[in-house]
mmCIF file of C-alpha atoms in Angstrom:
data_model
loop_
_atom_site.group_PDB
_atom_site.id
_atom_site.type_symbol
_atom_site.label_atom_id
_atom_site.label_comp_id
_atom_site.label_asym_id
_atom_site.label_seq_id
_atom_site.Cartn_x
_atom_site.Cartn_y
_atom_site.Cartn_z
ATOM 1 C CA ARG W 1 -3.909 11.965 -6.200
ATOM 2 C CA GLU W 2 -5.349 9.560 -3.867
ATOM 3 C CA ILE W 3 -6.654 8.450 -6.552
ATOM 4 C CA GLY W 4 -3.817 8.343 -9.032
ATOM 5 C CA GLU W 5 -2.074 6.262 -5.406
ATOM 6 C CA LEU W 6 -5.052 4.285 -5.253
ATOM 7 C CA ILE W 7 -5.000 3.029 -8.596
ATOM 8 C CA VAL W 8 -1.140 2.473 -9.130
ATOM 9 C CA THR W 9 -1.813 0.370 -6.172
ATOM 10 C CA GLN W 10 -4.960 -1.901 -7.453
ATOM 11 C CA SER W 11 -2.584 -2.276 -11.159
ATOM 12 C CA HIS W 12 0.008 -3.125 -9.909
ATOM 13 C CA TYR W 13 -1.537 -5.483 -7.244
ATOM 14 C CA ALA W 14 -2.781 -7.055 -10.593
ATOM 15 C CA ALA W 15 -0.289 -7.491 -12.471
ATOM 16 C CA ARG W 16 1.097 -9.077 -9.460
ATOM 17 C CA ARG W 17 -1.341 -12.220 -8.642
ATOM 18 C CA LEU W 18 -1.593 -12.712 -12.897
ATOM 19 C CA ALA W 19 2.217 -12.749 -13.178
ATOM 20 C CA GLU W 20 1.454 -15.641 -10.727
ATOM 21 C CA ILE W 21 -0.601 -18.023 -13.552
ATOM 22 C CA PRO W 22 1.438 -20.809 -14.655
ATOM 23 C CA GLY W 23 2.337 -19.978 -18.408
ATOM 24 C CA VAL W 24 1.530 -16.301 -18.351
ATOM 25 C CA LYS W 25 3.778 -13.266 -18.339
ATOM 26 C CA ILE W 26 4.318 -9.782 -17.531
ATOM 27 C CA PRO W 27 7.024 -8.620 -19.638
ATOM 28 C CA ARG W 28 7.091 -5.089 -17.779
ATOM 29 C CA THR W 29 6.849 -4.526 -14.733
ATOM 30 C CA GLY W 30 6.972 -1.261 -13.201
ATOM 31 C CA GLY W 31 7.299 1.768 -14.275
ATOM 32 C CA PHE W 32 3.024 1.917 -15.543
ATOM 33 C CA PHE W 33 0.444 3.190 -14.075
ATOM 34 C CA LYS W 34 -3.438 1.707 -15.188
ATOM 35 C CA GLU W 35 -2.761 -0.519 -18.059
ATOM 36 C CA PHE W 36 -0.241 -3.201 -18.865
ATOM 37 C CA VAL W 37 0.137 -5.829 -21.073
ATOM 38 C CA VAL W 38 0.023 -9.475 -20.556
ATOM 39 C CA LYS W 39 1.349 -12.388 -22.554
ATOM 40 C CA THR W 40 -0.453 -16.205 -22.535
ATOM 41 C CA PRO W 41 0.092 -19.051 -22.786
ATOM 42 C CA VAL W 42 -3.362 -19.732 -24.978
ATOM 43 C CA PRO W 43 -4.834 -16.981 -28.243
ATOM 44 C CA ALA W 44 -5.781 -13.656 -25.652
ATOM 45 C CA LYS W 45 -9.489 -14.118 -28.535
ATOM 46 C CA GLU W 46 -10.031 -17.294 -26.938
ATOM 47 C CA ILE W 47 -9.447 -16.239 -23.731
ATOM 48 C CA VAL W 48 -12.206 -13.284 -24.381
ATOM 49 C CA ASP W 49 -14.288 -15.595 -26.131
ATOM 50 C CA LYS W 50 -14.686 -17.083 -22.600
ATOM 51 C CA LEU W 51 -14.615 -14.918 -20.733
ATOM 52 C CA GLU W 52 -16.986 -12.253 -22.219
ATOM 53 C CA ARG W 53 -18.914 -14.997 -22.732
ATOM 54 C CA ARG W 54 -19.357 -15.287 -18.349
ATOM 55 C CA GLY W 55 -19.935 -10.972 -18.708
ATOM 56 C CA VAL W 56 -16.261 -10.052 -17.969
ATOM 57 C CA VAL W 57 -13.197 -7.703 -19.633
ATOM 58 C CA PRO W 58 -10.428 -9.124 -19.061
ATOM 59 C CA GLY W 59 -8.586 -6.834 -21.960
ATOM 60 C CA LEU W 60 -8.458 -5.712 -24.740
ATOM 61 C CA GLU W 61 -6.716 -8.653 -27.637
ATOM 62 C CA LEU W 62 -3.966 -6.758 -28.974
ATOM 63 C CA SER W 63 -4.267 -8.900 -31.977
ATOM 64 C CA ARG W 64 -7.311 -6.363 -32.918
ATOM 65 C CA TYR W 65 -4.568 -3.929 -33.715
ATOM 66 C CA TYR W 66 -1.474 -5.962 -33.823
ATOM 67 C CA PRO W 67 -2.084 -9.316 -35.700
ATOM 68 C CA LYS W 68 0.945 -11.272 -34.552
ATOM 69 C CA ARG W 69 0.598 -9.894 -30.449
ATOM 70 C CA THR W 70 -1.929 -12.959 -30.550
ATOM 71 C CA HIS W 71 -0.761 -14.120 -26.975
ATOM 72 C CA GLU W 72 -1.357 -10.292 -25.299
ATOM 73 C CA LEU W 73 -3.996 -8.849 -24.013
ATOM 74 C CA LEU W 74 -4.048 -5.005 -22.713
ATOM 75 C CA VAL W 75 -5.735 -5.143 -18.983
ATOM 76 C CA CYS W 76 -6.399 -1.718 -17.939
ATOM 77 C CA VAL W 77 -7.252 -1.087 -13.968
ATOM 78 C CA THR W 78 -9.234 2.519 -12.608
ATOM 79 C CA GLU W 79 -9.914 3.450 -9.091
ATOM 80 C CA MET W 80 -13.051 1.190 -9.838
ATOM 81 C CA ASN W 81 -11.660 -2.224 -9.927
ATOM 82 C CA THR W 82 -11.127 -4.192 -6.112
ATOM 83 C CA LYS W 83 -9.103 -6.636 -5.122
ATOM 84 C CA ALA W 84 -11.734 -9.202 -4.954
ATOM 85 C CA GLN W 85 -12.146 -8.561 -8.576
ATOM 86 C CA ILE W 86 -9.328 -8.525 -9.888
ATOM 87 C CA ASP W 87 -8.715 -11.744 -7.834
ATOM 88 C CA ALA W 88 -11.443 -13.288 -9.358
ATOM 89 C CA LEU W 89 -10.339 -12.064 -12.940
ATOM 90 C CA ALA W 90 -6.774 -13.981 -11.583
ATOM 91 C CA ALA W 91 -9.100 -17.022 -10.564
ATOM 92 C CA MET W 92 -11.260 -17.513 -13.772
ATOM 93 C CA LEU W 93 -7.220 -16.327 -16.284
ATOM 94 C CA ALA W 94 -5.887 -19.225 -14.998
ATOM 95 C CA GLU W 95 -8.533 -20.991 -15.138
ATOM 96 C CA VAL W 96 -9.408 -20.837 -19.248
ATOM 97 C CA THR W 97 -5.688 -20.514 -19.589
ATOM 98 C CA LYS W 98 -4.570 -24.389 -18.383
#
């Protein structure tokens, strides 16, 4: 139960932090456990390519499986992700979506 509550807390914190980035939207802010969709102002593939070169996996670009969903990432947060890591992801995402 503790781990589940931590995951919910961390994933919802991540969704709030990412939603603060200009142009980034979280279509569903409630009712998720550890995975949520992030709508991005630039193609998600560009974000993934840039951040993976830095050793960061920001999420799964949904266009890999759904070709029309070019501006969406599926982000997953678990009990292993710290607030510092989430904040770092938010900072990097803000940088590459300008």
